[in-house]
PDB file of C-alpha atoms in Angstrom:
ATOM      1  CA  MET X   2     -27.508 -45.558  33.502  1.00  0.00           C
ATOM      2  CA  ALA X   3     -26.697 -45.731  37.131  1.00  0.00           C
ATOM      3  CA  GLY X   4     -23.551 -47.542  38.022  1.00  0.00           C
ATOM      4  CA  THR X   5     -21.765 -46.743  34.771  1.00  0.00           C
ATOM      5  CA  THR X   6     -18.393 -45.185  35.305  1.00  0.00           C
ATOM      6  CA  PRO X   7     -17.085 -42.608  32.896  1.00  0.00           C
ATOM      7  CA  SER X   8     -14.483 -43.976  30.538  1.00  0.00           C
ATOM      8  CA  PRO X   9     -10.938 -42.675  30.979  1.00  0.00           C
ATOM      9  CA  PRO X  10      -9.619 -40.286  28.325  1.00  0.00           C
ATOM     10  CA  SER X  11      -8.228 -42.143  25.399  1.00  0.00           C
ATOM     11  CA  THR X  12      -4.512 -42.738  25.377  1.00  0.00           C
ATOM     12  CA  ARG X  13      -4.369 -41.451  21.819  1.00  0.00           C
ATOM     13  CA  SER X  14      -5.887 -38.061  22.813  1.00  0.00           C
ATOM     14  CA  THR X  15      -3.491 -37.715  25.748  1.00  0.00           C
ATOM     15  CA  ARG X  16      -0.478 -38.562  23.584  1.00  0.00           C
ATOM     16  CA  SER X  17      -1.592 -36.087  20.915  1.00  0.00           C
ATOM     17  CA  THR X  18      -1.946 -33.297  23.486  1.00  0.00           C
ATOM     18  CA  ARG X  19       1.453 -34.107  24.987  1.00  0.00           C
ATOM     19  CA  SER X  20       3.180 -34.212  21.604  1.00  0.00           C
ATOM     20  CA  THR X  21       1.558 -30.898  20.625  1.00  0.00           C
ATOM     21  CA  ARG X  22       2.768 -29.289  23.854  1.00  0.00           C
ATOM     22  CA  THR X  23       6.237 -30.785  23.369  1.00  0.00           C
ATOM     23  CA  ALA X  24       6.452 -29.586  19.767  1.00  0.00           C
ATOM     24  CA  LYS X  25       5.300 -26.104  20.774  1.00  0.00           C
ATOM     25  CA  ALA X  26       7.820 -25.944  23.628  1.00  0.00           C
ATOM     26  CA  THR X  27      10.602 -27.153  21.315  1.00  0.00           C
ATOM     27  CA  THR X  28       9.712 -24.531  18.705  1.00  0.00           C
ATOM     28  CA  GLU X  29       9.678 -21.761  21.328  1.00  0.00           C
ATOM     29  CA  GLU X  30      13.040 -22.925  22.725  1.00  0.00           C
ATOM     30  CA  THR X  31      14.538 -23.011  19.217  1.00  0.00           C
ATOM     31  CA  GLU X  32      13.265 -19.495  18.476  1.00  0.00           C
ATOM     32  CA  ARG X  33      14.692 -18.171  21.768  1.00  0.00           C
ATOM     33  CA  ALA X  34      18.057 -19.842  21.154  1.00  0.00           C
ATOM     34  CA  SER X  35      18.145 -18.519  17.592  1.00  0.00           C
ATOM     35  CA  ALA X  36      17.345 -14.976  18.727  1.00  0.00           C
ATOM     36  CA  GLN X  37      20.060 -15.135  21.368  1.00  0.00           C
ATOM     37  CA  GLN X  38      22.823 -16.249  19.021  1.00  0.00           C
ATOM     38  CA  TYR X  39      22.692 -13.033  16.963  1.00  0.00           C
ATOM     39  CA  ASN X  40      23.744  -9.648  18.281  1.00  0.00           C
ATOM     40  CA  ALA X  41      23.808  -6.810  15.734  1.00  0.00           C
ATOM     41  CA  PHE X  42      25.938  -4.734  18.124  1.00  0.00           C
ATOM     42  CA  LEU X  43      28.871  -7.066  17.399  1.00  0.00           C
ATOM     43  CA  ALA X  44      30.863  -6.256  14.249  1.00  0.00           C
ATOM     44  CA  VAL X  45      31.056  -9.893  13.127  1.00  0.00           C
ATOM     45  CA  CYS X  46      27.352 -10.647  13.523  1.00  0.00           C
ATOM     46  CA  PRO X  47      25.635 -11.631  10.246  1.00  0.00           C
ATOM     47  CA  SER X  48      22.451  -9.888  11.379  1.00  0.00           C
ATOM     48  CA  ARG X  49      24.361  -6.604  10.997  1.00  0.00           C
ATOM     49  CA  GLN X  50      24.706  -7.301   7.248  1.00  0.00           C
ATOM     50  CA  LEU X  51      20.984  -8.018   7.042  1.00  0.00           C
ATOM     51  CA  LEU X  52      20.223  -4.810   8.926  1.00  0.00           C
ATOM     52  CA  ASP X  53      22.416  -2.903   6.476  1.00  0.00           C
ATOM     53  CA  ARG X  54      20.540  -4.395   3.525  1.00  0.00           C
ATOM     54  CA  ILE X  55      17.021  -3.834   4.828  1.00  0.00           C
ATOM     55  CA  SER X  56      17.705  -0.266   5.978  1.00  0.00           C
ATOM     56  CA  ASP X  57      18.107   0.876   2.364  1.00  0.00           C
ATOM     57  CA  LYS X  58      15.435   3.349   1.166  1.00  0.00           C
ATOM     58  CA  TRP X  59      14.767   1.358  -2.002  1.00  0.00           C
ATOM     59  CA  VAL X  60      14.160  -1.827  -0.004  1.00  0.00           C
ATOM     60  CA  THR X  61      11.617   0.018   2.138  1.00  0.00           C
ATOM     61  CA  LEU X  62       9.893   1.524  -0.892  1.00  0.00           C
ATOM     62  CA  VAL X  63       9.794  -1.778  -2.841  1.00  0.00           C
ATOM     63  CA  LEU X  64       8.285  -3.581   0.154  1.00  0.00           C
ATOM     64  CA  CYS X  65       5.722  -0.806   0.627  1.00  0.00           C
ATOM     65  CA  ALA X  66       4.830  -0.819  -3.078  1.00  0.00           C
ATOM     66  CA  LEU X  67       4.349  -4.593  -3.098  1.00  0.00           C
ATOM     67  CA  ALA X  68       2.227  -4.270   0.043  1.00  0.00           C
ATOM     68  CA  GLY X  69      -0.085  -1.933  -1.847  1.00  0.00           C
ATOM     69  CA  GLU X  70       0.791   1.300  -0.049  1.00  0.00           C
ATOM     70  CA  ALA X  71       1.744   3.237  -3.180  1.00  0.00           C
ATOM     71  CA  ALA X  72      -1.606   2.560  -4.851  1.00  0.00           C
ATOM     72  CA  ALA X  73      -3.474   3.429  -1.662  1.00  0.00           C
ATOM     73  CA  GLN X  74      -1.690   6.801  -1.456  1.00  0.00           C
ATOM     74  CA  ARG X  75      -2.421   7.634  -5.103  1.00  0.00           C
ATOM     75  CA  ASP X  76      -6.025   6.427  -5.171  1.00  0.00           C
ATOM     76  CA  ASP X  77      -8.292   6.337  -2.137  1.00  0.00           C
ATOM     77  CA  ASP X  78     -10.563   3.846  -3.930  1.00  0.00           C
ATOM     78  CA  ALA X  79      -7.718   1.378  -4.515  1.00  0.00           C
ATOM     79  CA  PRO X  80      -8.187  -1.861  -2.597  1.00  0.00           C
ATOM     80  CA  ALA X  81      -5.710  -2.241   0.239  1.00  0.00           C
ATOM     81  CA  GLY X  82      -3.440  -5.220   0.467  1.00  0.00           C
ATOM     82  CA  PRO X  83      -0.498  -6.938  -1.144  1.00  0.00           C
ATOM     83  CA  ARG X  84      -0.022  -6.677  -4.875  1.00  0.00           C
ATOM     84  CA  VAL X  85       1.656  -8.674  -7.594  1.00  0.00           C
ATOM     85  CA  LEU X  86       3.568  -6.131  -9.663  1.00  0.00           C
ATOM     86  CA  ARG X  87       5.565  -6.268 -12.860  1.00  0.00           C
ATOM     87  CA  TYR X  88       9.023  -4.737 -13.006  1.00  0.00           C
ATOM     88  CA  SER X  89       7.755  -1.828 -15.112  1.00  0.00           C
ATOM     89  CA  GLN X  90       4.979  -1.096 -12.602  1.00  0.00           C
ATOM     90  CA  LEU X  91       7.483  -0.988  -9.759  1.00  0.00           C
ATOM     91  CA  SER X  92       9.725   1.255 -11.803  1.00  0.00           C
ATOM     92  CA  ARG X  93       6.880   3.728 -12.383  1.00  0.00           C
ATOM     93  CA  LEU X  94       5.840   3.692  -8.703  1.00  0.00           C
ATOM     94  CA  LEU X  95       9.380   4.286  -7.425  1.00  0.00           C
ATOM     95  CA  VAL X  96      10.064   7.599  -9.101  1.00  0.00           C
ATOM     96  CA  GLY X  97      13.807   8.252  -9.309  1.00  0.00           C
ATOM     97  CA  VAL X  98      15.059   4.668  -8.967  1.00  0.00           C
ATOM     98  CA  SER X  99      17.493   3.644 -11.683  1.00  0.00           C
ATOM     99  CA  GLN X 100      17.027   0.399 -13.586  1.00  0.00           C
ATOM    100  CA  LYS X 101      20.279  -0.921 -12.103  1.00  0.00           C
ATOM    101  CA  MET X 102      19.279  -0.074  -8.518  1.00  0.00           C
ATOM    102  CA  LEU X 103      15.795  -1.567  -8.849  1.00  0.00           C
ATOM    103  CA  THR X 104      17.228  -4.749 -10.356  1.00  0.00           C
ATOM    104  CA  GLN X 105      19.840  -5.065  -7.584  1.00  0.00           C
ATOM    105  CA  THR X 106      17.242  -4.402  -4.895  1.00  0.00           C
ATOM    106  CA  LEU X 107      14.805  -6.974  -6.275  1.00  0.00           C
ATOM    107  CA  ARG X 108      17.558  -9.588  -6.631  1.00  0.00           C
ATOM    108  CA  SER X 109      18.722  -9.082  -3.037  1.00  0.00           C
ATOM    109  CA  LEU X 110      15.139  -9.212  -1.719  1.00  0.00           C
ATOM    110  CA  GLU X 111      14.570 -12.435  -3.646  1.00  0.00           C
ATOM    111  CA  ALA X 112      17.836 -13.938  -2.356  1.00  0.00           C
ATOM    112  CA  ASP X 113      16.811 -13.100   1.219  1.00  0.00           C
ATOM    113  CA  GLY X 114      13.398 -14.711   0.740  1.00  0.00           C
ATOM    114  CA  LEU X 115      11.468 -11.444   1.068  1.00  0.00           C
ATOM    115  CA  VAL X 116       9.966 -11.395  -2.435  1.00  0.00           C
ATOM    116  CA  THR X 117       9.075 -14.036  -4.973  1.00  0.00           C
ATOM    117  CA  ARG X 118       9.905 -13.544  -8.640  1.00  0.00           C
ATOM    118  CA  SER X 119       7.693 -15.300 -11.169  1.00  0.00           C
ATOM    119  CA  ALA X 120       8.365 -15.452 -14.897  1.00  0.00           C
ATOM    120  CA  ALA X 121       5.579 -16.376 -17.323  1.00  0.00           C
ATOM    121  CA  PRO X 122       6.640 -17.868 -20.665  1.00  0.00           C
ATOM    122  CA  THR X 123       5.273 -15.114 -22.880  1.00  0.00           C
ATOM    123  CA  VAL X 124       6.905 -13.006 -25.568  1.00  0.00           C
ATOM    124  CA  PRO X 125       8.377 -10.939 -24.063  1.00  0.00           C
ATOM    125  CA  VAL X 126       8.672 -12.772 -20.764  1.00  0.00           C
ATOM    126  CA  THR X 127       6.302 -11.426 -18.109  1.00  0.00           C
ATOM    127  CA  VAL X 128       8.100 -11.102 -14.761  1.00  0.00           C
ATOM    128  CA  THR X 129       6.169 -10.309 -11.590  1.00  0.00           C
ATOM    129  CA  TYR X 130       7.133  -9.805  -7.978  1.00  0.00           C
ATOM    130  CA  GLU X 131       5.189 -10.308  -4.768  1.00  0.00           C
ATOM    131  CA  LEU X 132       5.890 -10.343  -1.045  1.00  0.00           C
ATOM    132  CA  THR X 133       6.542 -13.619   0.730  1.00  0.00           C
ATOM    133  CA  ASP X 134       5.283 -14.139   4.282  1.00  0.00           C
ATOM    134  CA  LEU X 135       8.737 -13.125   5.493  1.00  0.00           C
ATOM    135  CA  GLY X 136       8.628  -9.994   3.329  1.00  0.00           C
ATOM    136  CA  ALA X 137       5.158  -9.137   4.630  1.00  0.00           C
ATOM    137  CA  SER X 138       6.430  -9.424   8.205  1.00  0.00           C
ATOM    138  CA  LEU X 139       9.286  -7.015   7.406  1.00  0.00           C
ATOM    139  CA  HIS X 140       6.859  -4.675   5.651  1.00  0.00           C
ATOM    140  CA  ARG X 141       4.869  -4.372   8.880  1.00  0.00           C
ATOM    141  CA  VAL X 142       7.994  -2.798  10.404  1.00  0.00           C
ATOM    142  CA  VAL X 143       9.363  -0.674   7.546  1.00  0.00           C
ATOM    143  CA  GLY X 144       5.906   0.516   6.522  1.00  0.00           C
ATOM    144  CA  HIS X 145       5.740   2.360   9.844  1.00  0.00           C
ATOM    145  CA  LEU X 146       9.194   3.809   9.202  1.00  0.00           C
ATOM    146  CA  ARG X 147       8.076   5.152   5.807  1.00  0.00           C
ATOM    147  CA  ALA X 148       4.918   6.617   7.326  1.00  0.00           C
ATOM    148  CA  TRP X 149       6.920   8.207  10.161  1.00  0.00           C
ATOM    149  CA  ALA X 150       9.313   9.814   7.658  1.00  0.00           C
ATOM    150  CA  GLN X 151       6.419  11.306   5.697  1.00  0.00           C
ATOM    151  CA  ASP X 152       4.532  12.442   8.795  1.00  0.00           C
ATOM    152  CA  ASN X 153       7.553  14.102  10.425  1.00  0.00           C
ATOM    153  CA  MET X 154       9.380  15.583   7.437  1.00  0.00           C
ATOM    154  CA  ASP X 155       8.239  19.143   8.191  1.00  0.00           C
ATOM    155  CA  ALA X 156       9.589  18.960  11.755  1.00  0.00           C
ATOM    156  CA  VAL X 157      12.891  17.469  10.594  1.00  0.00           C
ATOM    157  CA  THR X 158      13.227  20.133   7.894  1.00  0.00           C
ATOM    158  CA  ALA X 159      12.655  22.870  10.505  1.00  0.00           C
ATOM    159  CA  HIS X 160      15.325  21.380  12.793  1.00  0.00           C
ATOM    160  CA  ARG X 161      17.766  21.119   9.902  1.00  0.00           C
ATOM    161  CA  ALA X 162      17.174  24.773   9.056  1.00  0.00           C
ATOM    162  CA  ASP X 163      17.828  25.722  12.697  1.00  0.00           C
ATOM    163  CA  HIS X 164      21.160  23.916  12.480  1.00  0.00           C
ATOM    164  CA  GLY X 165      22.086  25.322   9.084  1.00  0.00           C
ATOM    165  CA  GLN X 166      21.893  21.988   7.277  1.00  0.00           C
ATOM    166  CA  GLY X 167      19.158  22.718   4.754  1.00  0.00           C
ATOM    167  CA  THR X 168      17.917  19.398   3.348  1.00  0.00           C
TER     168      THR X 168
END
């Protein structure tokens, strides 16, 4: 069809692209501003309290257990990935944790939005825990910390012995 001119892009498509770019830019600006308002090096910063909470060994181990790391270490055939676990399963996986400490840890993780607690109306009530997206993102960090601790324990033990500190 000679002589036919291409039609201009639709106004709707252009507006949609602009609004998507604007929304993305606004989200990025909000994230940058949010990240800049917290400074864990300041004593009054609330992120310091969060850092204190998430640096606890039981928090790390609960997150790793819910991510499926404990099963993977015990059984090479176990499928990798997040798990939904009952309280009693967590208690068995985390050898040495007291009932009180596990309960406190799970409650704080739930309050911070890192795990979800579900209760099924059975007799007795069946309570399960699983990672939220936020908890999974934290697990990606603390999982490496747990692995580093296990991988480097021999070297740390040797250095402690050199300095007369034992364990």
